[in-house]
PDB file of C-alpha atoms and ligand atoms in Angstrom:
ATOM      1  CA  MET A   1      -4.809 -24.471   0.985  1.00 90.00           C
ATOM      2  CA  ARG A   2      -3.490 -21.539   2.650  1.00 95.00           C
ATOM      3  CA  LEU A   3      -6.004 -18.801   3.405  1.00 97.00           C
ATOM      4  CA  PHE A   4      -5.588 -15.124   4.378  1.00 98.00           C
ATOM      5  CA  ARG A   5      -7.846 -13.326   6.559  1.00 97.00           C
ATOM      6  CA  GLU A   6      -6.087 -10.274   7.037  1.00 97.00           C
ATOM      7  CA  PRO A   7      -3.131  -8.557   5.282  1.00 98.00           C
ATOM      8  CA  LEU A   8       0.550  -8.574   6.232  1.00 98.00           C
ATOM      9  CA  VAL A   9       2.404  -5.012   5.820  1.00 98.00           C
ATOM     10  CA  THR A  10       5.950  -4.415   6.227  1.00 98.00           C
ATOM     11  CA  VAL A  11       8.250  -1.474   6.137  1.00 98.00           C
ATOM     12  CA  ILE A  12      11.077  -2.328   3.824  1.00 98.00           C
ATOM     13  CA  ALA A  13      12.609   1.076   3.337  1.00 98.00           C
ATOM     14  CA  ARG A  14      12.387   4.439   4.939  1.00 98.00           C
ATOM     15  CA  PRO A  15      14.057   7.802   4.510  1.00 98.00           C
ATOM     16  CA  GLN A  16      17.361   8.920   6.101  1.00 98.00           C
ATOM     17  CA  PHE A  17      17.837  12.597   6.793  1.00 98.00           C
ATOM     18  CA  VAL A  18      21.478  13.734   6.616  1.00 98.00           C
ATOM     19  CA  GLU A  19      21.282  17.199   8.169  1.00 96.00           C
ATOM     20  CA  PRO A  20      23.803  19.700   6.210  1.00 97.00           C
ATOM     21  CA  GLU A  21      25.770  21.235   9.338  1.00 96.00           C
ATOM     22  CA  HIS A  22      25.697  24.840   7.672  1.00 97.00           C
ATOM     23  CA  LEU A  23      21.847  24.929   7.716  1.00 97.00           C
ATOM     24  CA  ALA A  24      21.220  23.180  10.901  1.00 96.00           C
ATOM     25  CA  VAL A  25      17.608  23.597  12.202  1.00 96.00           C
ATOM     26  CA  GLN A  26      16.647  24.315  15.796  1.00 96.00           C
ATOM     27  CA  TRP A  27      14.891  21.268  16.564  1.00 96.00           C
ATOM     28  CA  ARG A  28      12.428  21.236  19.550  1.00 95.00           C
ATOM     29  CA  GLU A  29      11.712  17.626  19.941  1.00 92.00           C
ATOM     30  CA  PRO A  30      12.906  14.209  18.329  1.00 93.00           C
ATOM     31  CA  GLY A  31      11.444  13.229  15.000  1.00 95.00           C
ATOM     32  CA  SER A  32      11.514  10.459  12.494  1.00 97.00           C
ATOM     33  CA  ASP A  33      13.979  10.893   9.725  1.00 98.00           C
ATOM     34  CA  GLY A  34      11.142  11.650   7.256  1.00 98.00           C
ATOM     35  CA  GLU A  35       9.581  13.913   9.451  1.00 98.00           C
ATOM     36  CA  ARG A  36      12.710  16.068   9.794  1.00 97.00           C
ATOM     37  CA  LEU A  37      13.368  15.839   6.007  1.00 98.00           C
ATOM     38  CA  ALA A  38      10.011  17.514   5.346  1.00 97.00           C
ATOM     39  CA  GLU A  39      10.633  20.004   7.932  1.00 97.00           C
ATOM     40  CA  PHE A  40      14.066  20.715   6.754  1.00 98.00           C
ATOM     41  CA  ALA A  41      12.564  21.171   3.081  1.00 97.00           C
ATOM     42  CA  GLY A  42       9.609  23.562   4.200  1.00 96.00           C
ATOM     43  CA  ARG A  43      12.117  25.548   6.347  1.00 97.00           C
ATOM     44  CA  LEU A  44      14.313  25.892   3.487  1.00 97.00           C
ATOM     45  CA  CYS A  45      11.831  27.746   1.620  1.00 95.00           C
ATOM     46  CA  TYR A  46      11.949  30.569   4.150  1.00 94.00           C
ATOM     47  CA  MET A  47      15.329  30.140   5.491  1.00 97.00           C
ATOM     48  CA  SER A  48      13.751  29.464   8.786  1.00 96.00           C
ATOM     49  CA  GLN A  49      16.320  27.173  10.276  1.00 96.00           C
ATOM     50  CA  ARG A  50      16.479  29.095  13.277  1.00 96.00           C
ATOM     51  CA  ASN A  51      12.954  28.253  14.194  1.00 95.00           C
ATOM     52  CA  PRO A  52      11.637  31.632  15.208  1.00 95.00           C
ATOM     53  CA  ALA A  53       7.932  30.495  16.056  1.00 95.00           C
ATOM     54  CA  ASN A  54       9.904  28.068  18.297  1.00 95.00           C
ATOM     55  CA  ARG A  55       7.591  25.136  16.817  1.00 96.00           C
ATOM     56  CA  THR A  56       7.874  21.628  17.502  1.00 96.00           C
ATOM     57  CA  THR A  57       8.024  19.422  14.433  1.00 96.00           C
ATOM     58  CA  ALA A  58       4.581  18.138  15.186  1.00 95.00           C
ATOM     59  CA  GLU A  59       3.360  21.771  15.199  1.00 96.00           C
ATOM     60  CA  TYR A  60       5.486  22.624  12.242  1.00 96.00           C
ATOM     61  CA  LEU A  61       3.918  19.744  10.199  1.00 96.00           C
ATOM     62  CA  THR A  62       0.353  20.462  11.137  1.00 95.00           C
ATOM     63  CA  ASN A  63       1.007  24.064  10.019  1.00 94.00           C
ATOM     64  CA  ILE A  64       2.093  22.692   6.738  1.00 94.00           C
ATOM     65  CA  LEU A  65      -1.263  20.579   6.457  1.00 93.00           C
ATOM     66  CA  LYS A  66      -3.125  23.738   7.299  1.00 92.00           C
ATOM     67  CA  GLN A  67      -1.492  25.851   4.731  1.00 91.00           C
ATOM     68  CA  GLY A  68      -1.954  23.001   2.167  1.00 89.00           C
ATOM     69  CA  HIS A  69       1.843  23.049   1.327  1.00 89.00           C
ATOM     70  CA  GLY A  70       1.668  19.165   0.706  1.00 91.00           C
ATOM     71  CA  SER A  71       4.829  19.166  -1.866  1.00 95.00           C
ATOM     72  CA  VAL A  72       7.350  19.085   1.136  1.00 96.00           C
ATOM     73  CA  PHE A  73       5.761  15.857   2.413  1.00 97.00           C
ATOM     74  CA  GLU A  74       6.856  14.346  -1.179  1.00 98.00           C
ATOM     75  CA  HIS A  75      10.602  14.064   0.151  1.00 98.00           C
ATOM     76  CA  ALA A  76       9.821  11.633   2.672  1.00 98.00           C
ATOM     77  CA  VAL A  77       9.179   7.988   0.825  1.00 98.00           C
ATOM     78  CA  TYR A  78       8.364   4.834   2.744  1.00 98.00           C
ATOM     79  CA  VAL A  79       8.422   1.473   0.960  1.00 98.00           C
ATOM     80  CA  LEU A  80       5.912  -1.214   2.164  1.00 98.00           C
ATOM     81  CA  LEU A  81       5.969  -4.871   1.190  1.00 98.00           C
ATOM     82  CA  ILE A  82       2.142  -5.897   1.171  1.00 98.00           C
ATOM     83  CA  GLU A  83       1.167  -9.620   1.238  1.00 98.00           C
ATOM     84  CA  GLY A  84      -1.947 -11.721   2.054  1.00 98.00           C
ATOM     85  CA  VAL A  85      -3.968  -9.486  -0.276  1.00 98.00           C
ATOM     86  CA  SER A  86      -6.104 -10.137  -3.318  1.00 98.00           C
ATOM     87  CA  ARG A  87      -5.645  -9.415  -6.896  1.00 98.00           C
ATOM     88  CA  SER A  88      -8.666  -7.442  -7.056  1.00 97.00           C
ATOM     89  CA  LEU A  89      -7.300  -5.425  -4.013  1.00 98.00           C
ATOM     90  CA  THR A  90      -4.082  -4.638  -6.105  1.00 98.00           C
ATOM     91  CA  HIS A  91      -6.084  -3.903  -9.184  1.00 98.00           C
ATOM     92  CA  GLU A  92      -7.526  -0.937  -7.108  1.00 98.00           C
ATOM     93  CA  LEU A  93      -4.314  -0.147  -5.382  1.00 98.00           C
ATOM     94  CA  VAL A  94      -2.427   0.454  -8.330  1.00 98.00           C
ATOM     95  CA  ARG A  95      -5.051   3.142  -9.417  1.00 98.00           C
ATOM     96  CA  HIS A  96      -3.090   5.626  -7.200  1.00 98.00           C
ATOM     97  CA  ARG A  97      -0.664   7.059  -9.482  1.00 97.00           C
ATOM     98  CA  ALA A  98       0.838  10.166  -8.135  1.00 97.00           C
ATOM     99  CA  GLY A  99       3.762   9.710  -5.863  1.00 98.00           C
ATOM    100  CA  PHE A 100       3.473   5.924  -6.091  1.00 98.00           C
ATOM    101  CA  GLY A 101       5.619   3.013  -7.482  1.00 98.00           C
ATOM    102  CA  TYR A 102       4.716  -0.749  -7.734  1.00 98.00           C
ATOM    103  CA  SER A 103       6.275  -4.071  -8.186  1.00 98.00           C
ATOM    104  CA  GLN A 104       3.964  -6.850  -8.101  1.00 98.00           C
ATOM    105  CA  LEU A 105       4.362 -10.737  -8.148  1.00 97.00           C
ATOM    106  CA  SER A 106       4.140 -12.035 -11.868  1.00 95.00           C
ATOM    107  CA  GLN A 107       1.528 -14.874 -12.603  1.00 95.00           C
ATOM    108  CA  ARG A 108       3.151 -15.428 -15.874  1.00 93.00           C
ATOM    109  CA  TYR A 109       6.506 -16.337 -14.237  1.00 93.00           C
ATOM    110  CA  VAL A 110       5.342 -17.719 -10.744  1.00 94.00           C
ATOM    111  CA  ASP A 111       3.556 -21.031 -10.517  1.00 93.00           C
ATOM    112  CA  GLU A 112       0.218 -20.533  -8.885  1.00 94.00           C
ATOM    113  CA  SER A 113      -0.408 -24.311  -8.373  1.00 94.00           C
ATOM    114  CA  ASP A 114      -0.368 -23.922  -4.698  1.00 91.00           C
ATOM    115  CA  ALA A 115      -1.229 -20.307  -4.529  1.00 95.00           C
ATOM    116  CA  ALA A 116      -2.935 -18.755  -1.225  1.00 98.00           C
ATOM    117  CA  PHE A 117      -6.345 -17.145  -1.392  1.00 98.00           C
ATOM    118  CA  VAL A 118      -7.888 -14.144   0.424  1.00 98.00           C
ATOM    119  CA  VAL A 119     -11.310 -14.917   2.074  1.00 98.00           C
ATOM    120  CA  PRO A 120     -13.361 -11.793   1.528  1.00 97.00           C
ATOM    121  CA  PRO A 121     -14.156  -9.715   4.598  1.00 95.00           C
ATOM    122  CA  ALA A 122     -17.663  -9.671   3.812  1.00 93.00           C
ATOM    123  CA  ILE A 123     -18.030 -13.451   4.110  1.00 95.00           C
ATOM    124  CA  GLN A 124     -15.771 -14.070   6.831  1.00 95.00           C
ATOM    125  CA  GLY A 125     -17.652 -15.761   9.787  1.00 93.00           C
ATOM    126  CA  ASP A 126     -20.363 -16.985   7.651  1.00 96.00           C
ATOM    127  CA  GLU A 127     -19.732 -20.776   7.818  1.00 97.00           C
ATOM    128  CA  VAL A 128     -22.273 -21.456   4.699  1.00 98.00           C
ATOM    129  CA  ALA A 129     -20.948 -18.752   2.637  1.00 98.00           C
ATOM    130  CA  GLU A 130     -17.204 -19.637   3.382  1.00 97.00           C
ATOM    131  CA  ALA A 131     -17.724 -23.186   2.544  1.00 97.00           C
ATOM    132  CA  ALA A 132     -19.284 -22.413  -0.823  1.00 98.00           C
ATOM    133  CA  TRP A 133     -16.404 -20.009  -1.754  1.00 98.00           C
ATOM    134  CA  LEU A 134     -13.648 -22.483  -0.737  1.00 97.00           C
ATOM    135  CA  ALA A 135     -15.319 -25.053  -2.891  1.00 98.00           C
ATOM    136  CA  GLN A 136     -15.189 -22.639  -5.801  1.00 97.00           C
ATOM    137  CA  VAL A 137     -11.681 -21.531  -5.105  1.00 97.00           C
ATOM    138  CA  GLU A 138     -10.594 -25.202  -4.858  1.00 97.00           C
ATOM    139  CA  SER A 139     -12.264 -25.940  -8.192  1.00 97.00           C
ATOM    140  CA  ALA A 140     -10.363 -22.952  -9.849  1.00 97.00           C
ATOM    141  CA  GLN A 141      -7.111 -24.032  -8.609  1.00 97.00           C
ATOM    142  CA  THR A 142      -7.688 -27.435  -9.869  1.00 97.00           C
ATOM    143  CA  SER A 143      -8.422 -26.113 -13.237  1.00 97.00           C
ATOM    144  CA  TYR A 144      -5.419 -23.878 -13.157  1.00 97.00           C
ATOM    145  CA  VAL A 145      -3.297 -26.951 -12.525  1.00 97.00           C
ATOM    146  CA  ALA A 146      -4.985 -29.025 -15.477  1.00 97.00           C
ATOM    147  CA  ALA A 147      -4.542 -26.159 -17.856  1.00 97.00           C
ATOM    148  CA  VAL A 148      -0.798 -25.879 -16.882  1.00 96.00           C
ATOM    149  CA  ASP A 149      -0.245 -29.481 -17.611  1.00 96.00           C
ATOM    150  CA  HIS A 150      -2.210 -29.416 -20.726  1.00 97.00           C
ATOM    151  CA  LEU A 151      -0.429 -26.346 -22.084  1.00 96.00           C
ATOM    152  CA  MET A 152       3.118 -27.624 -21.061  1.00 96.00           C
ATOM    153  CA  THR A 153       2.507 -30.458 -23.575  1.00 95.00           C
ATOM    154  CA  ARG A 154       0.679 -28.405 -26.017  1.00 96.00           C
ATOM    155  CA  TYR A 155       3.824 -26.132 -26.154  1.00 94.00           C
ATOM    156  CA  ALA A 156       6.345 -28.734 -25.996  1.00 95.00           C
ATOM    157  CA  TRP A 157       7.943 -27.518 -29.089  1.00 96.00           C
ATOM    158  CA  VAL A 158       9.005 -24.333 -27.479  1.00 94.00           C
ATOM    159  CA  GLU A 159      12.712 -25.012 -26.559  1.00 95.00           C
ATOM    160  CA  ASP A 160      13.087 -22.472 -24.130  1.00 96.00           C
ATOM    161  CA  LYS A 161      11.434 -23.860 -20.915  1.00 94.00           C
ATOM    162  CA  ILE A 162      10.933 -20.435 -19.398  1.00 94.00           C
ATOM    163  CA  HIS A 163       9.227 -19.313 -22.424  1.00 95.00           C
ATOM    164  CA  ARG A 164       7.201 -22.449 -22.538  1.00 95.00           C
ATOM    165  CA  ARG A 165       6.215 -22.077 -18.957  1.00 95.00           C
ATOM    166  CA  LYS A 166       5.268 -18.284 -19.385  1.00 94.00           C
ATOM    167  CA  LEU A 167       2.797 -19.653 -22.408  1.00 95.00           C
ATOM    168  CA  ALA A 168       1.354 -22.034 -20.153  1.00 95.00           C
ATOM    169  CA  ARG A 169       0.859 -19.984 -16.864  1.00 95.00           C
ATOM    170  CA  GLU A 170      -0.243 -16.720 -18.830  1.00 95.00           C
ATOM    171  CA  ALA A 171      -3.253 -18.523 -20.192  1.00 95.00           C
ATOM    172  CA  ALA A 172      -3.946 -20.966 -17.200  1.00 96.00           C
ATOM    173  CA  ARG A 173      -4.157 -17.810 -14.643  1.00 96.00           C
ATOM    174  CA  SER A 174      -7.191 -16.671 -16.660  1.00 96.00           C
ATOM    175  CA  VAL A 175      -9.164 -19.210 -14.414  1.00 97.00           C
ATOM    176  CA  LEU A 176      -7.735 -18.171 -11.292  1.00 97.00           C
ATOM    177  CA  PRO A 177     -10.211 -15.996  -8.954  1.00 97.00           C
ATOM    178  CA  ASN A 178      -9.701 -12.419  -8.181  1.00 97.00           C
ATOM    179  CA  GLY A 179      -9.389 -13.648  -4.466  1.00 97.00           C
ATOM    180  CA  THR A 180      -5.762 -15.231  -5.379  1.00 98.00           C
ATOM    181  CA  GLU A 181      -3.162 -13.826  -2.844  1.00 98.00           C
ATOM    182  CA  THR A 182      -0.415 -11.501  -4.288  1.00 98.00           C
ATOM    183  CA  LYS A 183       2.478  -9.716  -2.935  1.00 98.00           C
ATOM    184  CA  ILE A 184       3.370  -6.204  -3.909  1.00 98.00           C
ATOM    185  CA  VAL A 185       6.074  -3.675  -3.132  1.00 98.00           C
ATOM    186  CA  VAL A 186       4.668  -0.330  -2.937  1.00 98.00           C
ATOM    187  CA  SER A 187       6.939   2.748  -2.655  1.00 98.00           C
ATOM    188  CA  GLY A 188       4.948   6.248  -1.759  1.00 98.00           C
ATOM    189  CA  ASN A 189       5.826   9.711  -0.666  1.00 98.00           C
ATOM    190  CA  ILE A 190       3.807  10.899   2.348  1.00 98.00           C
ATOM    191  CA  ARG A 191       1.513  13.048   0.043  1.00 97.00           C
ATOM    192  CA  ALA A 192       0.622  10.149  -1.868  1.00 98.00           C
ATOM    193  CA  TRP A 193       0.054   7.840   1.246  1.00 98.00           C
ATOM    194  CA  ARG A 194      -1.960  10.328   2.635  1.00 97.00           C
ATOM    195  CA  THR A 195      -4.452  10.751  -0.314  1.00 97.00           C
ATOM    196  CA  MET A 196      -4.718   7.072  -0.683  1.00 98.00           C
ATOM    197  CA  LEU A 197      -5.351   6.566   2.984  1.00 98.00           C
ATOM    198  CA  GLU A 198      -7.986   9.428   2.954  1.00 97.00           C
ATOM    199  CA  LEU A 199     -10.088   7.585  -0.057  1.00 97.00           C
ATOM    200  CA  ARG A 200      -9.497   4.141   1.103  1.00 98.00           C
ATOM    201  CA  LEU A 201     -10.396   4.586   4.743  1.00 98.00           C
ATOM    202  CA  GLY A 202     -13.783   5.899   3.821  1.00 97.00           C
ATOM    203  CA  GLU A 203     -16.643   3.820   4.428  1.00 97.00           C
ATOM    204  CA  GLY A 204     -17.720   3.654   0.516  1.00 96.00           C
ATOM    205  CA  ALA A 205     -14.278   1.871  -0.051  1.00 97.00           C
ATOM    206  CA  GLU A 206     -14.406  -1.734  -0.828  1.00 96.00           C
ATOM    207  CA  ARG A 207     -13.837  -3.730   2.633  1.00 97.00           C
ATOM    208  CA  GLU A 208     -10.621  -5.540   1.762  1.00 98.00           C
ATOM    209  CA  ILE A 209      -8.723  -2.588   0.709  1.00 98.00           C
ATOM    210  CA  ARG A 210     -10.280  -0.510   3.693  1.00 98.00           C
ATOM    211  CA  ARG A 211      -9.018  -3.039   5.912  1.00 98.00           C
ATOM    212  CA  LEU A 212      -5.399  -2.858   4.170  1.00 98.00           C
ATOM    213  CA  ALA A 213      -5.716   1.005   4.488  1.00 98.00           C
ATOM    214  CA  VAL A 214      -6.311   0.737   8.401  1.00 98.00           C
ATOM    215  CA  THR A 215      -3.296  -1.741   8.533  1.00 98.00           C
ATOM    216  CA  VAL A 216      -1.069   0.850   6.458  1.00 98.00           C
ATOM    217  CA  LEU A 217      -2.082   3.796   8.506  1.00 98.00           C
ATOM    218  CA  GLU A 218      -1.456   1.953  11.667  1.00 98.00           C
ATOM    219  CA  THR A 219       2.067   0.686  10.311  1.00 98.00           C
ATOM    220  CA  LEU A 220       3.140   4.302   9.029  1.00 98.00           C
ATOM    221  CA  ARG A 221       1.943   5.830  12.195  1.00 98.00           C
ATOM    222  CA  ARG A 222       4.229   3.702  14.285  1.00 97.00           C
ATOM    223  CA  GLU A 223       7.033   4.708  11.833  1.00 97.00           C
ATOM    224  CA  THR A 224       6.249   8.461  11.667  1.00 98.00           C
ATOM    225  CA  PRO A 225       3.427   9.511  13.790  1.00 97.00           C
ATOM    226  CA  ARG A 226       3.438  13.080  13.173  1.00 96.00           C
ATOM    227  CA  PHE A 227       2.560  12.800   9.367  1.00 97.00           C
ATOM    228  CA  PHE A 228      -0.694  11.247  10.231  1.00 96.00           C
ATOM    229  CA  ALA A 229      -1.855  12.995  13.603  1.00 95.00           C
ATOM    230  CA  ASP A 230      -5.001  14.311  12.133  1.00 95.00           C
ATOM    231  CA  PHE A 231      -6.194  10.925  11.297  1.00 97.00           C
ATOM    232  CA  GLU A 232      -8.854   9.298  13.251  1.00 98.00           C
ATOM    233  CA  LEU A 233     -10.020   5.510  13.043  1.00 98.00           C
ATOM    234  CA  TYR A 234     -13.300   4.640  14.247  1.00 98.00           C
ATOM    235  CA  THR A 235     -16.019   1.629  13.986  1.00 97.00           C
ATOM    236  CA  ALA A 236     -18.296   1.999  11.065  1.00 96.00           C
ATOM    237  CA  GLU A 237     -22.035   1.194  11.187  1.00 94.00           C
ATOM    238  CA  ASP A 238     -20.896  -2.141   9.561  1.00 91.00           C
ATOM    239  CA  GLY A 239     -18.782  -3.046  12.577  1.00 92.00           C
ATOM    240  CA  GLU A 240     -15.472  -2.424  10.623  1.00 94.00           C
ATOM    241  CA  GLN A 241     -12.877   0.136  11.223  1.00 97.00           C
ATOM    242  CA  ALA A 242     -12.855   3.293   8.949  1.00 98.00           C
ATOM    243  CA  GLY A 243     -11.106   6.402   9.115  1.00 98.00           C
ATOM    244  CA  ARG A 244     -11.515  10.140   8.512  1.00 96.00           C
ATOM    245  CA  VAL A 245      -8.898  12.891   8.256  1.00 96.00           C
ATOM    246  CA  SER A 246      -9.004  16.538   9.320  1.00 94.00           C
ATOM    247  CA  TYR A 247      -6.824  17.896   6.541  1.00 93.00           C
ATOM    248  CA  HIS A 248      -8.092  16.820   3.178  1.00 91.00           C
ATOM    249  CA  LYS A 249      -5.885  15.935   0.142  1.00 77.00           C
ATOM    250  CA  ILE A 250      -2.987  18.452   0.338  1.00 75.00           C
TER     251      ILE A 250
HETATM  252  C1  LIG B   1     -14.758   4.199  -3.210  1.00 89.09           C
HETATM  253  C2  LIG B   1     -14.057   4.384  -4.266  1.00 89.09           C
HETATM  254  C3  LIG B   1     -14.691   3.790  -5.464  1.00 89.09           C
HETATM  255  C4  LIG B   1     -14.080   3.505  -6.847  1.00 89.09           C
HETATM  256  N1  LIG B   1     -14.709   3.049  -7.764  1.00 89.09           N
HETATM  257  C5  LIG B   1     -14.227   2.936  -9.127  1.00 89.09           C
HETATM  258  C6  LIG B   1     -14.990   2.473 -10.085  1.00 89.09           C
HETATM  259  O1  LIG B   1     -15.952   2.049  -9.923  1.00 89.09           O
HETATM  260  N2  LIG B   1     -14.217   2.665 -11.257  1.00 89.09           N
HETATM  261  C7  LIG B   1     -12.963   2.950 -11.577  1.00 89.09           C
HETATM  262  O2  LIG B   1     -12.479   2.931 -12.436  1.00 89.09           O
HETATM  263  N3  LIG B   1     -12.379   3.608 -10.498  1.00 89.09           N
HETATM  264  C8  LIG B   1     -13.050   3.716  -9.257  1.00 89.09           C
HETATM  265  N4  LIG B   1     -12.333   4.186  -8.150  1.00 89.09           N
HETATM  266  C9  LIG B   1     -10.858   4.501  -8.472  1.00 89.09           C
HETATM  267  C10 LIG B   1     -10.960   6.106  -8.589  1.00 89.09           C
HETATM  268  O3  LIG B   1     -11.573   6.529  -9.737  1.00 89.09           O
HETATM  269  C11 LIG B   1      -9.330   6.730  -8.525  1.00 89.09           C
HETATM  270  O4  LIG B   1      -8.624   5.877  -9.745  1.00 89.09           O
HETATM  271  C12 LIG B   1      -8.433   6.094  -7.493  1.00 89.09           C
HETATM  272  O5  LIG B   1      -9.262   6.515  -6.319  1.00 89.09           O
HETATM  273  C13 LIG B   1      -7.238   6.836  -7.464  1.00 89.09           C
HETATM  274  O6  LIG B   1      -7.418   8.117  -7.244  1.00 89.09           O
HETATM  275  P1  LIG B   1      -6.565   9.262  -7.963  1.00 89.09           P
HETATM  276  O7  LIG B   1      -6.916   9.263  -9.356  1.00 89.09           O
HETATM  277  O8  LIG B   1      -7.090  10.869  -7.185  1.00 89.09           O
HETATM  278  O9  LIG B   1      -5.239   8.989  -7.537  1.00 89.09           O
HETATM  279  P2  LIG B   1      -3.865   9.329  -7.992  1.00 89.09           P
HETATM  280  O10 LIG B   1      -3.545   8.838  -9.108  1.00 89.09           O
HETATM  281  O11 LIG B   1      -2.787   9.121  -7.009  1.00 89.09           O
HETATM  282  O12 LIG B   1      -3.932  10.758  -8.160  1.00 89.09           O
HETATM  283  C14 LIG B   1      -3.589  11.717  -7.023  1.00 89.09           C
HETATM  284  C15 LIG B   1      -4.207  13.209  -7.390  1.00 89.09           C
HETATM  285  O13 LIG B   1      -3.198  13.767  -8.397  1.00 89.09           O
HETATM  286  C16 LIG B   1      -3.739  14.358  -9.217  1.00 89.09           C
HETATM  287  N5  LIG B   1      -3.665  13.675 -10.692  1.00 89.09           N
HETATM  288  C17 LIG B   1      -3.099  12.505 -10.908  1.00 89.09           C
HETATM  289  N6  LIG B   1      -3.053  12.200 -12.024  1.00 89.09           N
HETATM  290  C18 LIG B   1      -3.522  13.286 -12.854  1.00 89.09           C
HETATM  291  C19 LIG B   1      -3.595  13.544 -14.225  1.00 89.09           C
HETATM  292  N7  LIG B   1      -3.626  12.706 -15.189  1.00 89.09           N
HETATM  293  N8  LIG B   1      -4.176  14.760 -14.395  1.00 89.09           N
HETATM  294  C20 LIG B   1      -4.581  15.577 -13.559  1.00 89.09           C
HETATM  295  N9  LIG B   1      -4.315  15.402 -12.252  1.00 89.09           N
HETATM  296  C21 LIG B   1      -3.705  14.082 -11.819  1.00 89.09           C
HETATM  297  C22 LIG B   1      -5.262  14.582  -8.939  1.00 89.09           C
HETATM  298  O14 LIG B   1      -5.407  15.632  -8.193  1.00 89.09           O
HETATM  299  C23 LIG B   1      -5.572  13.212  -8.195  1.00 89.09           C
HETATM  300  O15 LIG B   1      -6.592  13.190  -7.223  1.00 89.09           O
HETATM  301  C24 LIG B   1     -12.870   4.084  -7.142  1.00 89.09           C
HETATM  302  C25 LIG B   1     -12.185   4.785  -5.792  1.00 89.09           C
HETATM  303  C26 LIG B   1     -12.879   4.674  -4.577  1.00 89.09           C
HETATM  304  C27 LIG B   1     -12.106   5.569  -3.306  1.00 89.09           C
END
């Protein structure tokens, strides 16, 4: 049985900024396409392409954060493939609506007979708790396989094989635990990612989604650091990483 102890986060799409020659900006430093796109959009509002305040992109974007003009951050969309997370995590993740789009592995279509599972952070390293958890998960997976077998026979009269499988799997999945591993593609604009990260990096957030938020922040920071310069990671009292932000929900 495959077990995940941390999430996998991969950038699968990023913005491509195509600067119009007739409104070229006097850039002072290199920036990611997303950062340039946001700065370009912000400068268009005041037709300040000549950069009269002589700001770097980092300074310009920080000023946007200070002013709370978060709407220009909506132009920069980054798409992440998130794997190695539990169904209970994605149940929380998809509550973030504004500026996000989701596509998640379907348990009706996909056979979960050898699904992987996510070890909850709170029991990791506790041998006794992990062994008990593993036994429960193995038992649930055995029940799932038995239920699919039984229901495939019960619905043998359904001619369409795909439909028959769906009938069996949609019922059988009800015995799978919240810790079943899933995969989800998440597209989000920078304003939305910042809001989600602010909420889920907090010490009050559930541990698995907080751990994911740390990985997402690190991933997006590598891609486009100037959007996240005000985020700070620290070790919380529980020994795990948490994060805080200087400029709240913009
Ligand atoms: C620590 C923690 C514990 C939680 N516990 C629970 C829980 O026990 N039960 C539970 O159900 N949920 C819980 N949640 C989820 C929480 O209630 C939100 O659903 C989630 O954090 C998404 O926040 P949001 O609605 O602000 O995000 P988004 O949907 O992304 O919205 C972002 C912002 O856009 C604006 N907005 C979006 N939609 C609307 C709208 N329809 N009308 C007006 N303005 C809108 C708001 O300003 C909102 O803050 C918890 C969240 C956290 C971080």
